[in-house]
Short mmCIF file of C-alpha atoms in Angstrom, two decimals:
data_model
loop_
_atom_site.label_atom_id
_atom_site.label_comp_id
_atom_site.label_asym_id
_atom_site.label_seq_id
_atom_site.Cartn_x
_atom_site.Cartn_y
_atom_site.Cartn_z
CA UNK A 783 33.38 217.62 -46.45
CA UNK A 784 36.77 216.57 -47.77
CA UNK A 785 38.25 213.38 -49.82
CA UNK A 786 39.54 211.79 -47.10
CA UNK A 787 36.12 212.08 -44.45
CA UNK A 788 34.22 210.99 -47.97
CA UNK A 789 36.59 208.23 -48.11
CA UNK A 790 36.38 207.40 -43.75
CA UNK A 791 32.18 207.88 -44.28
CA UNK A 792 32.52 205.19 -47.27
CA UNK A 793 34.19 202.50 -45.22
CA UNK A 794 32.29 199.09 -45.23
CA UNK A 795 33.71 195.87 -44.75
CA UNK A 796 34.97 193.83 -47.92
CA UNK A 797 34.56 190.24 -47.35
CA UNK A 798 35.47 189.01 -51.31
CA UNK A 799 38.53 189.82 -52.50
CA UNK A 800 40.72 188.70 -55.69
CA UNK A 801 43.83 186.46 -55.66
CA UNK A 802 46.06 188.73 -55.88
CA UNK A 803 48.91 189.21 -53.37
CA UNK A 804 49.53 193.06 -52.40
CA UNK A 805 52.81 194.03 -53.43
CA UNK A 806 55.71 194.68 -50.62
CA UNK A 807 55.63 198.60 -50.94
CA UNK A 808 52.01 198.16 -50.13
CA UNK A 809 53.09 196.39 -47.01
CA UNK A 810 55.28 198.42 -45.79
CA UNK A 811 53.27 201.74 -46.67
CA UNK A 812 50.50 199.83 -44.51
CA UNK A 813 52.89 198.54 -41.66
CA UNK A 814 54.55 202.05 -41.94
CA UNK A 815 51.33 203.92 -41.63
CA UNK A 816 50.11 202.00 -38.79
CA UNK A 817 53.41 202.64 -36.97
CA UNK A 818 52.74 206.19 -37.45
CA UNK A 819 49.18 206.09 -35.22
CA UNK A 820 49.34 207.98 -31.75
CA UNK A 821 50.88 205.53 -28.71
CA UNK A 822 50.63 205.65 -24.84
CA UNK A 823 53.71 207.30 -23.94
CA UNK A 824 55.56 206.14 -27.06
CA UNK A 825 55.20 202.13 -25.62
CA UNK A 826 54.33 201.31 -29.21
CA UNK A 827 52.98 197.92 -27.43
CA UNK A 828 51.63 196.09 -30.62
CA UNK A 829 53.20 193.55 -33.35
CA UNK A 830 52.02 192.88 -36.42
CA UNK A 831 52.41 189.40 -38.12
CA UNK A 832 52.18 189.18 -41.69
CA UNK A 833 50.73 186.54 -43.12
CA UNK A 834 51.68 185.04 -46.84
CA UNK A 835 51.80 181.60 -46.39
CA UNK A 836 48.66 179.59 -47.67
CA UNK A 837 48.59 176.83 -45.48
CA UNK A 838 48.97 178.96 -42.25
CA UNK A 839 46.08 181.23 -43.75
CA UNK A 840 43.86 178.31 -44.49
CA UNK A 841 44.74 176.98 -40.79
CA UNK A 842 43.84 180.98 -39.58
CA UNK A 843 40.44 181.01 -41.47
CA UNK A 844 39.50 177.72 -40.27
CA UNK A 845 40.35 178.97 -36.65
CA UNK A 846 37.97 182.00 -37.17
CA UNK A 847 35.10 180.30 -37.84
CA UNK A 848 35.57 178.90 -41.23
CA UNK A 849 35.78 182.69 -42.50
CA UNK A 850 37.20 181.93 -46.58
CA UNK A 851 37.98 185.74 -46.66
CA UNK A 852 40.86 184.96 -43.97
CA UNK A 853 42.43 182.87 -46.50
CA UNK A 854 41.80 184.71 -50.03
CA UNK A 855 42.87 187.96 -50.03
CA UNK A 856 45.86 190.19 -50.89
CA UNK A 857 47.67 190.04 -47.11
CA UNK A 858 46.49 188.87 -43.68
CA UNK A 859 47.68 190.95 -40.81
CA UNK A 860 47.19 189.69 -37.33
CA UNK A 861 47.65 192.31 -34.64
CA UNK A 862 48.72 191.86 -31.17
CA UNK A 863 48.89 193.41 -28.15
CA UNK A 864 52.76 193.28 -27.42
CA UNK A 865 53.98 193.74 -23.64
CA UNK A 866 56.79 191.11 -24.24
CA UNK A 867 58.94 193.51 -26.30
CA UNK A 868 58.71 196.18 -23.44
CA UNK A 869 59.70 193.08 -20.90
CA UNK A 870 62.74 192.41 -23.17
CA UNK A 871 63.45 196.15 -23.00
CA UNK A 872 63.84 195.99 -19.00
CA UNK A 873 65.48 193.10 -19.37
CA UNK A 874 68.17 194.55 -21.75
CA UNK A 875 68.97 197.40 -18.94
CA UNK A 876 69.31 194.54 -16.02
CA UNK A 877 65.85 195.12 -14.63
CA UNK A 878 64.39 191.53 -13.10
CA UNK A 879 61.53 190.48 -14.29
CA UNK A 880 59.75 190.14 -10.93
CA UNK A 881 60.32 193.90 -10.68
CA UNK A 882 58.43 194.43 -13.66
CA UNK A 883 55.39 191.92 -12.86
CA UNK A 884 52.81 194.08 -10.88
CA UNK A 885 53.29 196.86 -14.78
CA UNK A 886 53.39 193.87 -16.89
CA UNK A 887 49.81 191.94 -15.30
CA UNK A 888 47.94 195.27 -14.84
CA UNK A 889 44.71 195.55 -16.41
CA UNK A 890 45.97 199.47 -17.18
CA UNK A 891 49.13 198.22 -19.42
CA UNK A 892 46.62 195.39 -20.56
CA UNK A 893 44.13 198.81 -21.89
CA UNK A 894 46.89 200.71 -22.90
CA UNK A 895 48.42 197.56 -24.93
CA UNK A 896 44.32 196.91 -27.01
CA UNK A 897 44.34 200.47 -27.45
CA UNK A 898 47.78 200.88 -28.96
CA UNK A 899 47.29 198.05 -31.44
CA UNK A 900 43.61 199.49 -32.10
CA UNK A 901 44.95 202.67 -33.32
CA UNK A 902 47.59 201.12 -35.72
CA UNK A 903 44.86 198.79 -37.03
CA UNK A 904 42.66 201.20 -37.62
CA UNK A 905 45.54 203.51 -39.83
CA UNK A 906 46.55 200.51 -41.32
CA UNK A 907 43.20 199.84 -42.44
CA UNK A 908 42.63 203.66 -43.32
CA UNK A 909 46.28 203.50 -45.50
CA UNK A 910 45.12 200.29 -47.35
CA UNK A 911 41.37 202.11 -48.30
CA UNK A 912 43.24 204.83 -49.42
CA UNK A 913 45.38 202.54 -52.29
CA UNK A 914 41.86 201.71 -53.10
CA UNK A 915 42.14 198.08 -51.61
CA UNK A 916 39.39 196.80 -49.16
CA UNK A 917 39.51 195.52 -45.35
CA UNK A 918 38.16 193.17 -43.07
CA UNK A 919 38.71 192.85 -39.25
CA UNK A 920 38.53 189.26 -38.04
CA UNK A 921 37.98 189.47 -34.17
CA UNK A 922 37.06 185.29 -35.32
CA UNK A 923 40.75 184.81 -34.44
CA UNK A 924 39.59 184.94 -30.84
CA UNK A 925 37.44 181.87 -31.21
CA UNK A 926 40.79 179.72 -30.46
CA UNK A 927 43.65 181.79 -29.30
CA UNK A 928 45.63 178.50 -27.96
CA UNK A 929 45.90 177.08 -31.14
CA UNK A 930 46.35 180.87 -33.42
CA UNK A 931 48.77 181.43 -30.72
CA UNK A 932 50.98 178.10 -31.24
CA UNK A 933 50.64 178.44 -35.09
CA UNK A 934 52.39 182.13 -34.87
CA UNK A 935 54.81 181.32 -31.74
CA UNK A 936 53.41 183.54 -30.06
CA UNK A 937 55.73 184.71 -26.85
CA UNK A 938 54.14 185.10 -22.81
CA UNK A 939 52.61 188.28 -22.82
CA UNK A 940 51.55 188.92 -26.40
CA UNK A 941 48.19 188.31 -27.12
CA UNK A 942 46.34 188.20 -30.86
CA UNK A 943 43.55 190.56 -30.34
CA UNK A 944 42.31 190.53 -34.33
CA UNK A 945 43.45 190.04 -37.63
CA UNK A 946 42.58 192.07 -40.87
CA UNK A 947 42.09 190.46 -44.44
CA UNK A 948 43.48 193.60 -47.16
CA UNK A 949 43.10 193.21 -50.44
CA UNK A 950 41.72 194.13 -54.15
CA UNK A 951 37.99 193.95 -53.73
CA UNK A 952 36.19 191.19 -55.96
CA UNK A 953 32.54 192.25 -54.27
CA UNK A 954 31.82 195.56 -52.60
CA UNK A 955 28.98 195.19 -50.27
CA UNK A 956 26.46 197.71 -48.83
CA UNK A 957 27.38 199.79 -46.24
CA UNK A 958 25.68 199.41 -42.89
CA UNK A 959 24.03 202.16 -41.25
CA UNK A 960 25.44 202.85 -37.92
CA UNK A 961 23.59 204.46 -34.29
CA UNK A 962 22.00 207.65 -35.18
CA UNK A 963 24.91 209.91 -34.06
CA UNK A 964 22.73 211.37 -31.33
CA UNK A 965 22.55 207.62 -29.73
CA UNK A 966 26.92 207.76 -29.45
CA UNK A 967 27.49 211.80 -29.00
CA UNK A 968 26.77 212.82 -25.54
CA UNK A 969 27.05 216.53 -24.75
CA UNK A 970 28.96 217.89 -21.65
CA UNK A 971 27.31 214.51 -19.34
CA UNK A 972 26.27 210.79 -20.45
CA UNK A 973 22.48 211.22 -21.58
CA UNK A 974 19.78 209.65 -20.21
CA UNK A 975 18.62 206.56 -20.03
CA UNK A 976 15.07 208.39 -21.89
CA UNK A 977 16.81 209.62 -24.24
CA UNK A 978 18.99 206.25 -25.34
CA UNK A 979 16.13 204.78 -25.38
CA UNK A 980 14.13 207.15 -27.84
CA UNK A 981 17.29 207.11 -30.23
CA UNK A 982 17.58 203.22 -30.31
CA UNK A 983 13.80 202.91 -31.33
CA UNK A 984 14.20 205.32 -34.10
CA UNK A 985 17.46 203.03 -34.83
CA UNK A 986 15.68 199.73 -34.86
CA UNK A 987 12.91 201.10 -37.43
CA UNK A 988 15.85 201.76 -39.42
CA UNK A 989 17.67 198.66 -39.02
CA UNK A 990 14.13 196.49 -39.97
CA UNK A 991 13.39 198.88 -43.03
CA UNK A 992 17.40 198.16 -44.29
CA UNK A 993 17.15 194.45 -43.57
CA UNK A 994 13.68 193.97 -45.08
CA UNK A 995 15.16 195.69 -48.23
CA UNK A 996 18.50 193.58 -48.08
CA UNK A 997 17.60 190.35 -47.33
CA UNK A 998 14.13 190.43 -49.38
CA UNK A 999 12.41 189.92 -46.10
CA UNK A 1000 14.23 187.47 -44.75
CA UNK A 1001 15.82 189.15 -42.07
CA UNK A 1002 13.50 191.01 -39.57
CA UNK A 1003 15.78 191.27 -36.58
CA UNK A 1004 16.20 194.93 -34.77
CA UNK A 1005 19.52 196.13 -33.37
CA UNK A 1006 18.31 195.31 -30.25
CA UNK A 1007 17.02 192.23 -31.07
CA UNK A 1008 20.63 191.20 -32.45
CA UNK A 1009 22.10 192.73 -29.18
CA UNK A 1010 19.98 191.17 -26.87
CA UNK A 1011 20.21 187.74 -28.74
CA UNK A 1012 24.05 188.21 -28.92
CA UNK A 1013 24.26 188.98 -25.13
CA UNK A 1014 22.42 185.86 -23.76
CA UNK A 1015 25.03 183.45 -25.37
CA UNK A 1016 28.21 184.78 -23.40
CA UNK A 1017 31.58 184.48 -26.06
CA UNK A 1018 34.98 183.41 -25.45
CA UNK A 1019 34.67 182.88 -21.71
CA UNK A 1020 38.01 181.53 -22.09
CA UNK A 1021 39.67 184.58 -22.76
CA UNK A 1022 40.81 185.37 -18.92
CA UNK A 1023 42.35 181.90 -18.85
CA UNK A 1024 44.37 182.53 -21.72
CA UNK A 1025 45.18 186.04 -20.70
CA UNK A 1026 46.41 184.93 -17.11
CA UNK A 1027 48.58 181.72 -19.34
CA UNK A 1028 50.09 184.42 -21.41
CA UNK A 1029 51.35 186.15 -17.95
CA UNK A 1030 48.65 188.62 -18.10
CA UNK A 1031 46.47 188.02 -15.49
CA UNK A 1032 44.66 191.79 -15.42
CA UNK A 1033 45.59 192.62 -11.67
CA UNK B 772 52.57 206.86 -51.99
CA UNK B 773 49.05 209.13 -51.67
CA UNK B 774 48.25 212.04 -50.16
CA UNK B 775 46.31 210.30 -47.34
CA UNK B 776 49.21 208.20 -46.28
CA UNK B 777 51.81 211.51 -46.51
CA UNK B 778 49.00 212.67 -44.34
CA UNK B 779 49.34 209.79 -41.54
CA UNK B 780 53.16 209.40 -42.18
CA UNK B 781 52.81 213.19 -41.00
CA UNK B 782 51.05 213.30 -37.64
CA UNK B 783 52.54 214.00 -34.13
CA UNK B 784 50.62 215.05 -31.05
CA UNK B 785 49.66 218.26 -30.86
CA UNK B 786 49.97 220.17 -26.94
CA UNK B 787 49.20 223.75 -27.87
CA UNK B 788 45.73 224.69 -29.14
CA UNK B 789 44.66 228.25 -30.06
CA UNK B 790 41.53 229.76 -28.42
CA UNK B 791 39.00 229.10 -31.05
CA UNK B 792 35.86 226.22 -30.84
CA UNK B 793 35.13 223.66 -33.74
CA UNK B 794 31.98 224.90 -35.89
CA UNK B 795 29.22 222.27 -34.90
CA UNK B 796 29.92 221.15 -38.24
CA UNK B 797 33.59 220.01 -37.91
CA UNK B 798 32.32 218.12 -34.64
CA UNK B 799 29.33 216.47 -36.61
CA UNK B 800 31.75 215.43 -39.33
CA UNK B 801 34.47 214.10 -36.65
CA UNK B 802 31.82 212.09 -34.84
CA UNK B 803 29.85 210.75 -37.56
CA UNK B 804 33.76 209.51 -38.98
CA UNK B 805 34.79 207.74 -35.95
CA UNK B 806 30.84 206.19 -36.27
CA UNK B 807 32.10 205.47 -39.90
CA UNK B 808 34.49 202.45 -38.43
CA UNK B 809 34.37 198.75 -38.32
CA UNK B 810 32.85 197.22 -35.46
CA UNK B 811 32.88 193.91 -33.57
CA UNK B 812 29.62 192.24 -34.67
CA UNK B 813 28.22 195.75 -34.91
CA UNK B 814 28.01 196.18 -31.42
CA UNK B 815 29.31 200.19 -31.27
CA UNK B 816 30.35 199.55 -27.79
CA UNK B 817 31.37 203.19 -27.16
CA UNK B 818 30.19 206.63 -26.42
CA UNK B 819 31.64 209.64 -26.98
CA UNK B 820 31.40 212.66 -24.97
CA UNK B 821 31.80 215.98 -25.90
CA UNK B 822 33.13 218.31 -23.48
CA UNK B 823 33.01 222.41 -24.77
CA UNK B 824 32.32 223.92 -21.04
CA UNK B 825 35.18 225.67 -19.88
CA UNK B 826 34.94 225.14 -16.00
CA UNK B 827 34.45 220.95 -17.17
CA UNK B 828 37.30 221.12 -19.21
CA UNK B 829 39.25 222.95 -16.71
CA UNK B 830 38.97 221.12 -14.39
CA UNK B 831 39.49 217.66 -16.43
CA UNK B 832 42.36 219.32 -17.29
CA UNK B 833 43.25 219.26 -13.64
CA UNK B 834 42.08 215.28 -13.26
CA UNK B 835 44.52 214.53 -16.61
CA UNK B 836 47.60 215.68 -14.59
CA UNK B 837 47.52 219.35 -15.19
CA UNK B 838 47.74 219.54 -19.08
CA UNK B 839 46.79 222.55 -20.08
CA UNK B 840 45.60 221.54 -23.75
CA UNK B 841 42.91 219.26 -22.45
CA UNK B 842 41.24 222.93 -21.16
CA UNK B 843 42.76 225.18 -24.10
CA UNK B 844 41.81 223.62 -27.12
CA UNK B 845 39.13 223.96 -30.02
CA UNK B 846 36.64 220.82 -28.62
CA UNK B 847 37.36 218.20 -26.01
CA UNK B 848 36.59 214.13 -26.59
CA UNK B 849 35.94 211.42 -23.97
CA UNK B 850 35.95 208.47 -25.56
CA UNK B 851 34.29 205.71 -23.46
CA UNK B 852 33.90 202.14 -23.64
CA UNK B 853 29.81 201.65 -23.48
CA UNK B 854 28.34 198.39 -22.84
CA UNK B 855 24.97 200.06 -20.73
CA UNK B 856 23.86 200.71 -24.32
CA UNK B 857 23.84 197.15 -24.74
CA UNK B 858 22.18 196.23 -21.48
CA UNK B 859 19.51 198.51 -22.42
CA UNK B 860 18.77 196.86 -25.74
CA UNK B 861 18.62 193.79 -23.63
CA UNK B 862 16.14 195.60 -21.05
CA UNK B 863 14.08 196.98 -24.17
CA UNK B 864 13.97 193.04 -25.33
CA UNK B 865 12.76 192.22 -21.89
CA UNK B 866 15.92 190.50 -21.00
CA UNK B 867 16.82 190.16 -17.55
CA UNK B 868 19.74 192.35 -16.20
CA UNK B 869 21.25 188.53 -14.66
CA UNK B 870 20.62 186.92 -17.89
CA UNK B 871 23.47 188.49 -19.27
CA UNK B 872 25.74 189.51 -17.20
CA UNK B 873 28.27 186.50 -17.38
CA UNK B 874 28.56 188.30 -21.24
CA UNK B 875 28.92 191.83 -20.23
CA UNK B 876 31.34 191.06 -16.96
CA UNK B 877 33.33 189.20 -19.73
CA UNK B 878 36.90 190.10 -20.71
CA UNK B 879 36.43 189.13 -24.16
CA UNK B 880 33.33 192.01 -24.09
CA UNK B 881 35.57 194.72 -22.41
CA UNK B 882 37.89 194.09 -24.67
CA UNK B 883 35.75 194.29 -27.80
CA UNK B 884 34.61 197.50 -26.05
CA UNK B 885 38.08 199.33 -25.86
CA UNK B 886 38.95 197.62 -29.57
CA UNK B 887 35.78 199.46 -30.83
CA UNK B 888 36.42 202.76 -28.80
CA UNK B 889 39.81 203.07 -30.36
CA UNK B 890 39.08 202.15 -33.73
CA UNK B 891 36.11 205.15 -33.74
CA UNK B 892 38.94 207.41 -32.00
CA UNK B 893 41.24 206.90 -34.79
CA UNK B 894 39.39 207.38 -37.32
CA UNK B 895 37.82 210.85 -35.24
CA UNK B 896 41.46 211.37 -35.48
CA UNK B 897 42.10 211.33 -39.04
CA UNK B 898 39.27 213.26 -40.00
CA UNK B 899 40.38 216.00 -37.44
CA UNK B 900 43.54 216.47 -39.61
CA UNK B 901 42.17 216.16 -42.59
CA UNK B 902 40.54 219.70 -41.51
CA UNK B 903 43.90 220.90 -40.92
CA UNK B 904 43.12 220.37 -37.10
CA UNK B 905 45.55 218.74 -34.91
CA UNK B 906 45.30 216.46 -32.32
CA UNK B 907 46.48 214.88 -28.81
CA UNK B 908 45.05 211.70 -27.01
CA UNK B 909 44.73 212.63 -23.14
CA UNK B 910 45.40 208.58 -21.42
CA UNK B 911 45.78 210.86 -18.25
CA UNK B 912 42.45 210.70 -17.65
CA UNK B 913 42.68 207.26 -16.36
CA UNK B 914 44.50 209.17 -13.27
CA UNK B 915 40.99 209.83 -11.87
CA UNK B 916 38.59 208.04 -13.19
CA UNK B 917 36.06 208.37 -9.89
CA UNK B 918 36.29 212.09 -10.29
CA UNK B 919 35.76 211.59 -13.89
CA UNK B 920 32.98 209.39 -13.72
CA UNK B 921 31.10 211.58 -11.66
CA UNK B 922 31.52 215.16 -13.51
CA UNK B 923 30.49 213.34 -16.73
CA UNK B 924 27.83 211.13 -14.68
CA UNK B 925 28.85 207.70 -16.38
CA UNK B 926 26.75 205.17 -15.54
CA UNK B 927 27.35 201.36 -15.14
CA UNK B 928 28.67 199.46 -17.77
CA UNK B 929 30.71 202.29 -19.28
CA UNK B 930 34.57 203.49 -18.44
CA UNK B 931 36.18 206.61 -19.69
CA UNK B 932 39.14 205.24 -21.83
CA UNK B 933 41.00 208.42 -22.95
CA UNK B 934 40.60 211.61 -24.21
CA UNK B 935 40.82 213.55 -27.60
CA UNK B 936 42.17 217.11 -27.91
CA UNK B 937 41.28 218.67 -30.99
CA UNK B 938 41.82 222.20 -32.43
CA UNK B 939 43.77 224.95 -34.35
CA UNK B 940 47.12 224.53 -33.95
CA UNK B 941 49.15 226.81 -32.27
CA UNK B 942 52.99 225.29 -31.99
CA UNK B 943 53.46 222.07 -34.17
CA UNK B 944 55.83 220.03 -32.22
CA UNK B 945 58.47 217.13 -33.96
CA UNK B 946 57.47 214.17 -35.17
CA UNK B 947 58.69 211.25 -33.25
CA UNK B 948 60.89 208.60 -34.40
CA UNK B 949 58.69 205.06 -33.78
CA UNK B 950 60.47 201.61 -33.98
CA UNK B 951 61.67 200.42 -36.72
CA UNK B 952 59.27 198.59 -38.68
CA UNK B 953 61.71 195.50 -38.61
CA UNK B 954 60.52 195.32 -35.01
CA UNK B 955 57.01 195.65 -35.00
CA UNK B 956 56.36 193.57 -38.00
CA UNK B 957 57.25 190.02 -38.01
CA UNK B 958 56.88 187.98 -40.73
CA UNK B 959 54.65 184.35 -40.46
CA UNK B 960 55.43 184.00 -36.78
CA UNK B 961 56.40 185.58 -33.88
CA UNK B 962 60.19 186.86 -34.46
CA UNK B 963 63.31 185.39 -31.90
CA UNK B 964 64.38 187.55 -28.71
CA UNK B 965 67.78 187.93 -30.51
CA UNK B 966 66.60 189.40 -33.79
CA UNK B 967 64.62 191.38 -31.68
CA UNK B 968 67.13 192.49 -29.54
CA UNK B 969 69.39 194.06 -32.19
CA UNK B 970 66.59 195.68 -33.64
CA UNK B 971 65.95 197.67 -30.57
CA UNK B 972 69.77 197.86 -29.93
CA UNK B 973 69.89 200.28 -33.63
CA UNK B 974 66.64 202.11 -32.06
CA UNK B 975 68.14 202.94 -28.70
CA UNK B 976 70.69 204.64 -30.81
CA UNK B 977 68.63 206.21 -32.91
CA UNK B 978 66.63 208.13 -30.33
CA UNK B 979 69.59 209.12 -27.80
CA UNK B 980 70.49 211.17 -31.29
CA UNK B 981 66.93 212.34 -31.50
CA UNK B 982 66.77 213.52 -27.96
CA UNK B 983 71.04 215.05 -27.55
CA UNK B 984 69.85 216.87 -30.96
CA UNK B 985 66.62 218.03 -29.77
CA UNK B 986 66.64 218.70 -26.00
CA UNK B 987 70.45 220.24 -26.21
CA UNK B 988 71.81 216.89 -24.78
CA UNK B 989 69.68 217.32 -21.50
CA UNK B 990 67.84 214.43 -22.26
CA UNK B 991 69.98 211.29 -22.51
CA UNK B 992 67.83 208.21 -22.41
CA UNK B 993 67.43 205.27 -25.07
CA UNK B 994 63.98 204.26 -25.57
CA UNK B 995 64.90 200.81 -23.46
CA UNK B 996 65.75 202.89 -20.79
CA UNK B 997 62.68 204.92 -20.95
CA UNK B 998 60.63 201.81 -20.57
CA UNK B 999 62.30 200.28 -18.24
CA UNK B 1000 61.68 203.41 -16.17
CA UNK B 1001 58.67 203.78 -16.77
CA UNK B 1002 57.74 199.88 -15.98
CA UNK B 1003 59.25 199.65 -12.41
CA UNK B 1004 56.37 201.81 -11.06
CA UNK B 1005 53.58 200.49 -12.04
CA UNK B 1006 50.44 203.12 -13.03
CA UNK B 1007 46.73 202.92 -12.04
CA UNK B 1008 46.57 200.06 -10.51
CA UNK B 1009 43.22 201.17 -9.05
CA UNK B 1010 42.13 200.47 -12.35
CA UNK B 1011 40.91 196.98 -11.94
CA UNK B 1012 38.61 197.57 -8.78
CA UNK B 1013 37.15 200.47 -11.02
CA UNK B 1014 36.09 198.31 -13.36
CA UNK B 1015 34.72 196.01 -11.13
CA UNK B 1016 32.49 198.98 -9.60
CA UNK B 1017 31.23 199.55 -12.78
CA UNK B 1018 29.88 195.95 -12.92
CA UNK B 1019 33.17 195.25 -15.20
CA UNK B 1020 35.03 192.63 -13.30
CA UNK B 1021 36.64 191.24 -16.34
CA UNK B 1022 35.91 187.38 -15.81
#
């Protein structure tokens, strides 16, 4: 095993970081690194908004759920999925815009746009671990898109899909332990449904021994439990509404 | 600026593969790094598949649009959005399938699902090079996705997203000149169409160099144009009704 799959394996979320603003070669070596991620037939269909300002990052934490981590920390990235720079693009070589519509609202370019902005996120993140700094994805942000969308004039067609807090770590938490690799690694076919189910039992004795250690007891809930309880209470219904506003109605 | 950053600054797709299959090591250690990223709420919506049979990859190969490196390579990835793991930690809860399926026919859970799928892909990614491996995502296998489905038997609930080449590299290929970061990184808010507009005005130029210098002058187009292009015929718009017949309507 190498430094840099010891440093991937390492990865946990840092949710406590130090005043300290990153410095604006760390940006860019962040912004430049996530630029440098694989894209769908070179669309590049993602923005990133930075985020210094400590009103508008008190405003953004209060919008994700009253997360104080959105609002301390070294830089707050927000990452979008970007079709309207691609529509400007047509637009600059005389293409209409109603010629463009049925690519635009597809729930393909939709895909391609998450994925695109998923892969920079992820190298950002990677880039920022690497200066020794620590992450934190905020998929909160989606709690109220109208109003994160309004605070960062956000264009039709753009959408905030997460942010992610970077900064110098104040507390380093414990890393969680993911599926047994057996319960995501299917060989040649998707398993079956036996199988799963033997991997995610072993997985929730895990998952009850960790938390029973962690939370001195407190906590006795399984991964299926959590799933199950997570499931019943449907999340940002909203989301389509939004979507469709923004011109993207996922045809 | 570290050696893992020179090492993402560095990557480009990689479309010619010797003959020679990843040690079961090198696919533990991939897999087990794209486990190693963040996830939404700790849901691991995704699977992974692992494809090493050569009539399989052959003929996904075929499905992908007839690229040849999705069948010549050292180990092929499906990456897959997965949310029948989650209904069956719901079924092993004794949850009823109709309890939650207003959550997993959700467009904020499909896209949590493709978020988490990518992130795990990009990080599979990085750890791939690391080794000295490269790399090529395969978003052609969205061309097919009922032929798909059925040679890797994916069940409900789950959608093949992309694909991962990875391998010994035969013929390293250019690196390709993204945006500049002026125009993928705004700062505060959302930047104006004109700012915008010159910044892809200096990129336009900058690639119609890239291309006259490295396809002879036989290719001629700016990176507006491309789009543009590419936008007026719109791709797999099956896509949605897919979805929908995987019990993913995306309400």
């Amino acid at each position: 095993m190498n430094d840099m799959i010891k440093m991937l394996f390492d990865h946990r979320s840092i949710r406590s970081f130090q005043d300290i603003a990153l410095s604006d070669d760390q940006i860019e070596w962040i912004v430049k690194s996530a630029q440098a991620a694989s894209t769908s037939s070179f669309v590049q269909a993602y923005s990133i908004i930075g985020i210094k300002d400590r009103n508008k990052k008190a405003e953004l934490a209060r919008l994700a759920g009253n997360q104080a981590y959105v609002a301390k920390n070294g830089h707050f990235f927000v990452f979008c999925l970007d079709l309207h720079r691609l529509q400007m693009a047509a637009q600059m070589e005389e293409i209409q815009e109603v010629d463009i519509e049925e690519s635009l609202s597809s729930t393909e370019l939709y895909t391609v746009g998450v994925i695109d902005a998923a892969l920079a996120a992820q190298n950002a993140a990677i880039a920022a671990e690497s200066m020794g700094l620590g992450i934190c994805y905020i998929g909160g942000l989606r709690n109220h898109l109208y109003e994160v969308s309004s605070l960062l004039k956000i264009p039709d067609y753009v959408v905030p899909l997460f942010g992610l807090c970077v900064g110098y770590i104040d507390y380093r938490t414990d890393k969680k332990q993911r599926l047994p690799m057996e319960a995501i690694y299917h060989e040649e076919e998707y398993m079956s449904d036996g199988k799963m189910c033997t991997y995610l039992r072993d997985y929730n004795q895990d998952m009850v021994a960790y938390y029973k250690q962690r939370t001195a007891g407190k906590k006795k809930d399984s991964w299926t439990q959590m799933m199950a309880k997570m499931l019943v209470h449907p999340k940002r219904l909203y989301l389509k509404k939004f979507l469709s506003e923004k011109k993207l109605p996922l045809q």
